[in-house]
Coordinates of C-alpha atoms in Angstrom, one line a residue:
Chain A
M68 CA 65.7 152.8 94.6
E69 CA 68.0 153.1 96.5
S70 CA 66.5 150.0 98.9
C71 CA 66.1 147.8 95.4
D72 CA 70.1 148.5 95.1
R73 CA 70.5 147.6 98.3
K74 CA 68.6 144.6 98.0
N75 CA 70.7 143.3 95.1
S76 CA 73.8 144.5 96.6
C77 CA 73.2 142.3 99.9
D78 CA 72.1 139.1 97.6
R79 CA 75.4 139.3 95.7
I80 CA 77.0 139.2 99.1
E81 CA 75.1 136.5 100.3
G82 CA 76.8 134.4 97.3
L83 CA 79.8 136.1 99.0
L84 CA 79.0 134.6 102.4
M85 CA 78.6 130.9 100.3
D86 CA 82.3 131.2 98.7
Y87 CA 83.7 132.2 102.3
M88 CA 82.1 129.2 104.1
D89 CA 83.1 126.7 101.0
G90 CA 86.5 128.7 101.6
R91 CA 87.0 129.6 98.4
L92 CA 87.3 133.3 98.3
G93 CA 89.9 135.7 96.9
E94 CA 91.6 138.2 98.9
A95 CA 89.8 141.0 96.9
Q96 CA 86.4 139.0 97.1
L97 CA 86.6 139.0 101.1
N98 CA 87.8 143.0 100.6
M99 CA 84.7 143.7 99.3
L100 CA 82.5 141.5 101.7
H101 CA 84.1 143.1 104.7
K102 CA 83.2 146.5 103.3
H103 CA 79.9 146.2 102.6
M104 CA 79.4 144.2 106.5
E105 CA 80.8 147.5 108.0
S106 CA 78.2 149.6 106.3
C107 CA 75.2 147.0 106.4
P108 CA 74.8 145.6 109.9
Q109 CA 71.5 142.9 108.7
C110 CA 74.2 141.5 106.2
R111 CA 77.1 141.8 109.5
E112 CA 74.1 139.8 111.3
D113 CA 74.0 137.4 109.0
F114 CA 77.6 136.4 108.5
E115 CA 78.0 135.4 112.2
L116 CA 74.9 133.2 112.2
Y117 CA 76.3 132.0 109.5
I118 CA 80.3 131.4 110.7
A119 CA 77.9 130.5 113.6
I120 CA 76.5 127.5 111.9
Q121 CA 79.6 126.4 110.7
D122 CA 81.5 126.3 113.7
T123 CA 79.0 124.4 114.9
L124 CA 79.0 121.7 112.2
H125 CA 82.6 121.4 112.0
E126 CA 82.9 120.6 116.3
D127 CA 80.9 117.9 115.4
M128 CA 83.0 116.6 112.3
P129 CA 85.0 113.9 114.1
K130 CA 83.7 110.5 113.6
H131 CA 81.3 108.3 115.4
A132 CA 82.8 105.2 116.1
A133 CA 80.1 102.4 115.4
P134 CA 79.5 100.1 118.5
E135 CA 80.8 97.5 119.8
G136 CA 80.1 94.0 118.3
F137 CA 79.2 96.1 114.4
D138 CA 81.6 94.0 112.2
D139 CA 80.0 90.5 113.8
A140 CA 76.2 91.6 114.2
V141 CA 77.0 92.7 110.0
M142 CA 79.1 89.4 109.2
R143 CA 76.2 87.4 111.8
R144 CA 73.6 88.9 109.5
I145 CA 75.4 88.1 105.9
A146 CA 76.0 84.8 107.1
E147 CA 72.4 84.1 108.0
L148 CA 71.4 84.9 104.4
P149 CA 70.6 82.9 101.8
D150 CA 73.7 81.9 99.4
E151 CA 71.4 82.8 96.1
A152 CA 70.8 85.9 97.7
G153 CA 74.8 86.7 98.7
A154 CA 77.1 88.8 96.8
S155 CA 77.9 87.0 93.6
N156 CA 78.0 86.9 90.1
A157 CA 75.6 83.7 89.8
G158 CA 72.9 85.9 91.1
Y159 CA 72.6 87.8 87.7
V160 CA 72.9 84.6 85.5
W161 CA 69.8 83.3 87.3
G162 CA 68.0 86.6 87.0
G163 CA 68.3 87.4 83.7
A164 CA 67.3 83.1 83.2
A165 CA 64.2 84.5 84.8
A166 CA 63.3 87.6 82.7
A167 CA 64.2 85.4 79.4
A168 CA 61.6 83.1 80.4
L169 CA 59.1 85.7 81.1
V170 CA 59.4 86.9 77.4
L171 CA 60.3 84.2 76.1
A172 CA 57.7 81.3 77.3
P173 CA 54.3 82.8 76.3
M174 CA 55.8 82.1 72.7
L175 CA 57.3 79.1 73.0
E176 CA 53.9 77.9 74.3
G177 CA 51.7 79.4 71.5
I178 CA 50.3 82.7 72.3
P179 CA 46.8 82.6 70.1
V180 CA 45.9 80.0 73.3
V181 CA 44.6 81.8 75.6
G182 CA 44.1 80.5 79.3
G183 CA 46.5 78.7 80.6
Y184 CA 49.3 78.6 78.7
V185 CA 50.0 82.1 79.4
E186 CA 49.4 81.9 83.1
R187 CA 51.6 78.8 83.0
A188 CA 54.3 80.8 81.1
G189 CA 54.3 82.9 84.4
A190 CA 54.4 80.7 87.0
V191 CA 57.2 79.0 85.4
A192 CA 59.1 82.1 85.3
A193 CA 57.9 83.0 88.7
S194 CA 59.3 80.2 90.1
I195 CA 63.2 80.9 88.3
A196 CA 62.7 84.2 89.8
Y197 CA 61.6 82.8 93.2
A198 CA 65.0 80.5 92.9
A199 CA 67.1 83.4 91.9
G200 CA 65.2 84.9 94.9
G201 CA 66.8 88.2 96.0
T202 CA 69.8 88.1 94.2
S203 CA 68.9 92.2 93.1
V204 CA 66.0 93.7 94.2
V205 CA 66.7 95.8 90.3
L206 CA 65.8 92.1 89.4
L207 CA 62.9 91.7 91.3
E208 CA 61.7 95.2 89.9
M209 CA 62.5 94.3 86.3
L210 CA 60.2 90.5 86.8
A211 CA 57.7 92.8 88.3
Q212 CA 57.1 95.0 85.4
A213 CA 57.6 92.0 82.7
Q214 CA 54.6 90.3 84.8
I215 CA 52.5 93.4 84.1
V216 CA 53.9 93.0 80.2
V217 CA 52.2 89.2 80.9
L218 CA 49.2 90.5 82.2
C219 CA 48.3 92.8 80.3
I220 CA 48.8 90.3 76.9
F221 CA 46.5 87.8 78.3
V222 CA 44.1 90.5 78.9
C223 CA 44.7 91.9 75.2
L224 CA 43.9 87.9 74.2
T225 CA 40.9 87.5 76.3
L226 CA 39.5 90.4 74.8
L227 CA 40.3 89.1 71.2
Q228 CA 39.1 85.9 71.6
F229 CA 35.9 87.0 73.0
A230 CA 35.6 89.4 70.0
V231 CA 36.8 86.7 67.3
Y232 CA 33.6 84.3 69.4
K233 CA 31.2 87.2 69.0
Q234 CA 32.1 87.5 65.4
E235 CA 31.4 84.0 64.8
K236 CA 28.7 83.8 66.7
A237 CA 27.4 87.0 64.6
W238 CA 27.9 85.0 61.1
Chain B
M176 CA 99.4 84.7 99.7
N177 CA 97.8 88.9 100.1
D178 CA 97.5 89.9 103.1
I179 CA 93.3 91.3 102.8
H180 CA 94.4 94.2 104.5
N181 CA 96.7 94.8 102.2
L182 CA 94.3 95.0 99.2
S183 CA 92.2 97.4 97.5
D184 CA 89.0 98.4 98.3
Y185 CA 88.0 96.9 94.7
E186 CA 90.3 93.8 94.9
V187 CA 88.5 92.9 97.9
V188 CA 85.4 92.9 96.6
R189 CA 86.6 90.8 93.8
Q190 CA 87.3 88.4 96.8
C191 CA 84.0 88.7 98.1
L192 CA 82.4 87.8 94.7
D193 CA 84.5 85.1 94.4
E194 CA 82.3 83.0 97.2
D195 CA 84.5 84.2 99.9
K196 CA 81.5 85.8 102.4
E197 CA 84.3 86.3 105.4
A198 CA 86.5 89.0 102.9
F199 CA 82.8 91.3 103.4
A200 CA 84.0 92.1 107.0
E201 CA 87.6 94.2 105.7
I202 CA 84.6 95.9 104.0
V203 CA 82.9 96.4 107.2
S204 CA 86.1 97.1 108.9
R205 CA 86.7 100.0 106.4
Y206 CA 83.6 101.6 106.6
K207 CA 81.7 101.2 109.7
S208 CA 82.7 104.3 111.2
L209 CA 82.2 106.6 108.2
V210 CA 78.6 104.9 107.7
Y211 CA 77.2 104.6 111.3
S212 CA 78.1 108.4 111.9
I213 CA 76.3 109.6 108.7
V214 CA 73.3 108.1 109.8
L215 CA 74.0 108.6 113.1
K216 CA 73.6 112.7 111.6
M217 CA 70.9 111.9 109.9
V218 CA 68.6 109.9 112.4
G219 CA 70.0 111.1 116.0
N220 CA 69.2 108.2 117.5
T221 CA 72.2 105.8 118.4
D222 CA 69.7 102.5 118.0
E223 CA 68.5 103.5 115.3
A224 CA 71.9 104.8 113.6
N225 CA 73.4 100.6 114.8
D226 CA 70.2 99.0 112.6
I227 CA 70.0 101.1 109.8
A228 CA 74.0 100.9 109.3
Q229 CA 73.8 97.2 109.5
E230 CA 71.1 96.9 106.6
I231 CA 73.0 99.1 104.8
F232 CA 76.2 97.1 104.6
I233 CA 73.9 94.0 104.3
K234 CA 72.6 95.7 100.9
A235 CA 76.2 97.0 99.9
Y236 CA 76.8 92.9 100.2
K237 CA 74.0 92.3 98.0
S238 CA 74.6 94.7 95.4
L239 CA 78.6 94.3 95.4
S240 CA 78.2 92.4 91.9
R241 CA 77.0 96.1 90.5
Y242 CA 80.0 97.8 92.1
S243 CA 81.6 99.7 89.8
P244 CA 85.5 100.5 90.2
D245 CA 84.8 104.0 88.3
Y246 CA 84.3 105.1 91.7
R247 CA 85.6 105.2 95.0
F248 CA 84.1 102.4 97.5
S249 CA 83.3 105.4 100.1
T250 CA 81.4 106.8 97.4
W251 CA 79.3 104.1 96.5
I252 CA 78.4 103.2 99.5
M253 CA 77.7 106.3 101.1
R254 CA 75.3 106.8 97.9
I255 CA 73.7 103.3 99.2
A256 CA 73.6 104.6 102.6
T257 CA 71.7 108.0 101.9
N258 CA 69.6 106.5 99.8
H259 CA 68.4 103.7 102.9
V260 CA 68.3 106.6 105.0
I261 CA 65.8 108.7 103.3
D262 CA 64.0 105.6 102.5
C263 CA 63.6 104.7 106.1
R264 CA 62.5 108.1 107.4
R265 CA 60.2 108.4 104.6
K266 CA 58.7 105.0 106.1
K267 CA 59.1 106.5 110.1
R268 CA 57.6 110.0 108.5
S269 CA 54.4 109.2 110.5
E270 CA 56.2 108.3 113.5
T271 CA 58.6 111.3 113.8
V272 CA 61.4 111.7 116.0
P273 CA 60.6 114.5 118.4
M274 CA 63.4 116.9 117.9
E275 CA 64.4 116.5 121.5
D276 CA 65.3 112.9 121.0
C277 CA 67.0 114.0 118.1
E278 CA 69.5 115.9 120.0
A279 CA 69.8 114.1 123.3
E280 CA 71.0 110.8 121.6
L281 CA 73.9 113.0 120.5
G282 CA 74.6 114.0 124.2
R283 CA 73.0 117.1 123.8
T284 CA 70.5 119.2 125.6
A285 CA 67.7 120.4 123.1
A286 CA 67.9 124.3 123.6
S287 CA 64.1 124.7 122.5
A288 CA 62.9 122.7 125.6
R289 CA 64.8 124.5 127.7
T290 CA 63.6 127.4 129.7
P291 CA 64.2 130.5 128.0
E292 CA 67.1 131.5 130.9
Q293 CA 68.8 128.5 129.0
E294 CA 68.4 129.4 125.8
L295 CA 69.2 132.8 126.4
V296 CA 73.0 131.6 127.1
R297 CA 75.1 131.9 123.8
R298 CA 76.7 128.6 124.1
E299 CA 73.1 127.4 123.7
D300 CA 72.9 129.0 120.3
S301 CA 75.0 125.7 118.8
Q302 CA 73.0 123.6 120.1
A303 CA 69.8 125.4 118.9
I304 CA 72.1 124.4 115.5
R305 CA 71.8 121.2 115.9
G306 CA 68.6 120.8 116.4
L307 CA 67.4 122.4 113.4
L308 CA 69.6 120.8 111.7
C309 CA 68.2 117.3 112.8
D310 CA 64.5 118.9 111.3
L311 CA 66.4 120.0 108.0
P312 CA 64.7 118.1 105.0
D313 CA 67.1 115.5 103.9
I314 CA 67.6 116.5 100.6
Y315 CA 69.1 119.8 102.2
K316 CA 70.6 117.8 105.2
I317 CA 72.0 115.4 103.0
P318 CA 75.0 117.5 101.1
I319 CA 75.1 120.0 104.3
V320 CA 76.3 117.1 106.5
L321 CA 78.2 115.4 104.2
F322 CA 80.2 119.1 103.3
H323 CA 80.6 120.7 106.4
Q324 CA 80.6 117.1 108.7
Q325 CA 82.7 115.0 106.8
G326 CA 84.8 117.3 104.8
M327 CA 83.7 116.2 101.0
S328 CA 84.1 118.2 98.2
Y329 CA 81.0 119.3 96.2
Q330 CA 82.2 117.0 93.6
E331 CA 82.3 113.6 95.7
I332 CA 78.3 115.2 96.8
S333 CA 77.5 115.0 93.8
D334 CA 78.4 111.5 92.9
I335 CA 76.6 110.4 96.1
I336 CA 73.6 111.9 96.0
Q337 CA 73.7 111.1 91.3
E338 CA 72.5 114.9 91.1
P339 CA 74.6 117.2 89.5
L340 CA 77.0 120.1 90.8
S341 CA 75.3 123.2 90.3
K342 CA 72.0 121.6 92.2
V343 CA 74.4 120.0 95.6
K344 CA 76.1 123.7 95.3
N345 CA 72.2 125.3 95.3
R346 CA 70.9 122.5 98.1
I347 CA 73.9 123.7 100.5
F348 CA 73.1 127.3 99.9
R349 CA 69.3 127.1 100.6
G350 CA 69.9 124.5 103.5
R351 CA 73.1 127.0 105.4
R352 CA 69.6 129.7 104.2
M353 CA 67.3 127.8 106.2
L354 CA 69.0 126.9 109.2
K355 CA 70.2 130.7 109.6
D356 CA 66.4 132.1 108.8
S357 CA 65.4 129.4 111.3
L358 CA 67.9 130.2 113.8
I359 CA 66.4 134.1 113.4
K360 CA 63.2 133.3 113.9
L361 CA 63.9 130.7 117.2
G362 CA 65.5 134.2 118.8
R363 CA 62.2 136.3 117.9
D364 CA 59.8 133.2 119.2
S365 CA 62.0 133.4 122.7
G366 CA 62.4 136.6 122.9
Y367 CA 65.7 136.5 122.8
G368 CA 68.4 137.6 120.3
I369 CA 70.8 134.5 119.1
L370 CA 74.5 135.4 119.0

């Protein structure tokens, strides 16, 4: 029972140690911490370890300077990027067009006709998306998801057409 | 004409978005040390840190149109940085950087790789701590590095890693405890006391 109380008390002290490391320990809590550590060698040892950890981490605080030529290297790589992959709002317009094409093209081509049309719609959308190339990872992810949707629609329509065909044959 | 050095981060971003690629050099100049230091602390290898930090700026450049001035630019770019480092490390997991390399690159000696006599020396404890920090899983290491080595607040870290404050606090708590427990274990395994 006593050891259980002790454990609860030590757990609470560990919380205080964390607050101490965060620099937000009031005077009363600080006194409680010191009082506990006087009678608990385990917590005293933990305290010293935590302080050693904190001191080491803080020693490394000064920023490391980026290597020489870092700026030039980044700007060179940016200059090599295709224009449409750059930081421009235009990418969103093209990306939006690609997404819209993916959704709308099958409808415009006529859904009941299974086969080449849907594939063509997908290809048109894909080429628009390619033109938007690299503008945004998010847009490309959207494109990939939209293509999966187109593929699912294609599979469903094929199955439907097959079912209709079987039905007609049965009649 | 406005001197670009006097513009706010958001104004520079707007300038980049208006097809002025060169304006991004100002962003690189302002944040290269911050990004590079964080990456170096995360990967522990100067060449790799250089490559990854460059990639982070390129990623930021490509995503500039998504930057919202609701956040500080430093928070936004640190979010890209931490996510990118995690991705890179995940890809490289199979070819994990040995702990000794990690420390050596930071200009220190690996306590665990040296003789037990050397490990006995009290001064080596901090080297051991650095080694253990290198080995800490990213989800704990990132908040610890941001808090203790970059002096960021819990709120800033929460904005960067996009997790609630309670989770940030918990991860820092657990990360510190893992460091402490590993330090005790290291002392026990080597047969010498730590501290």
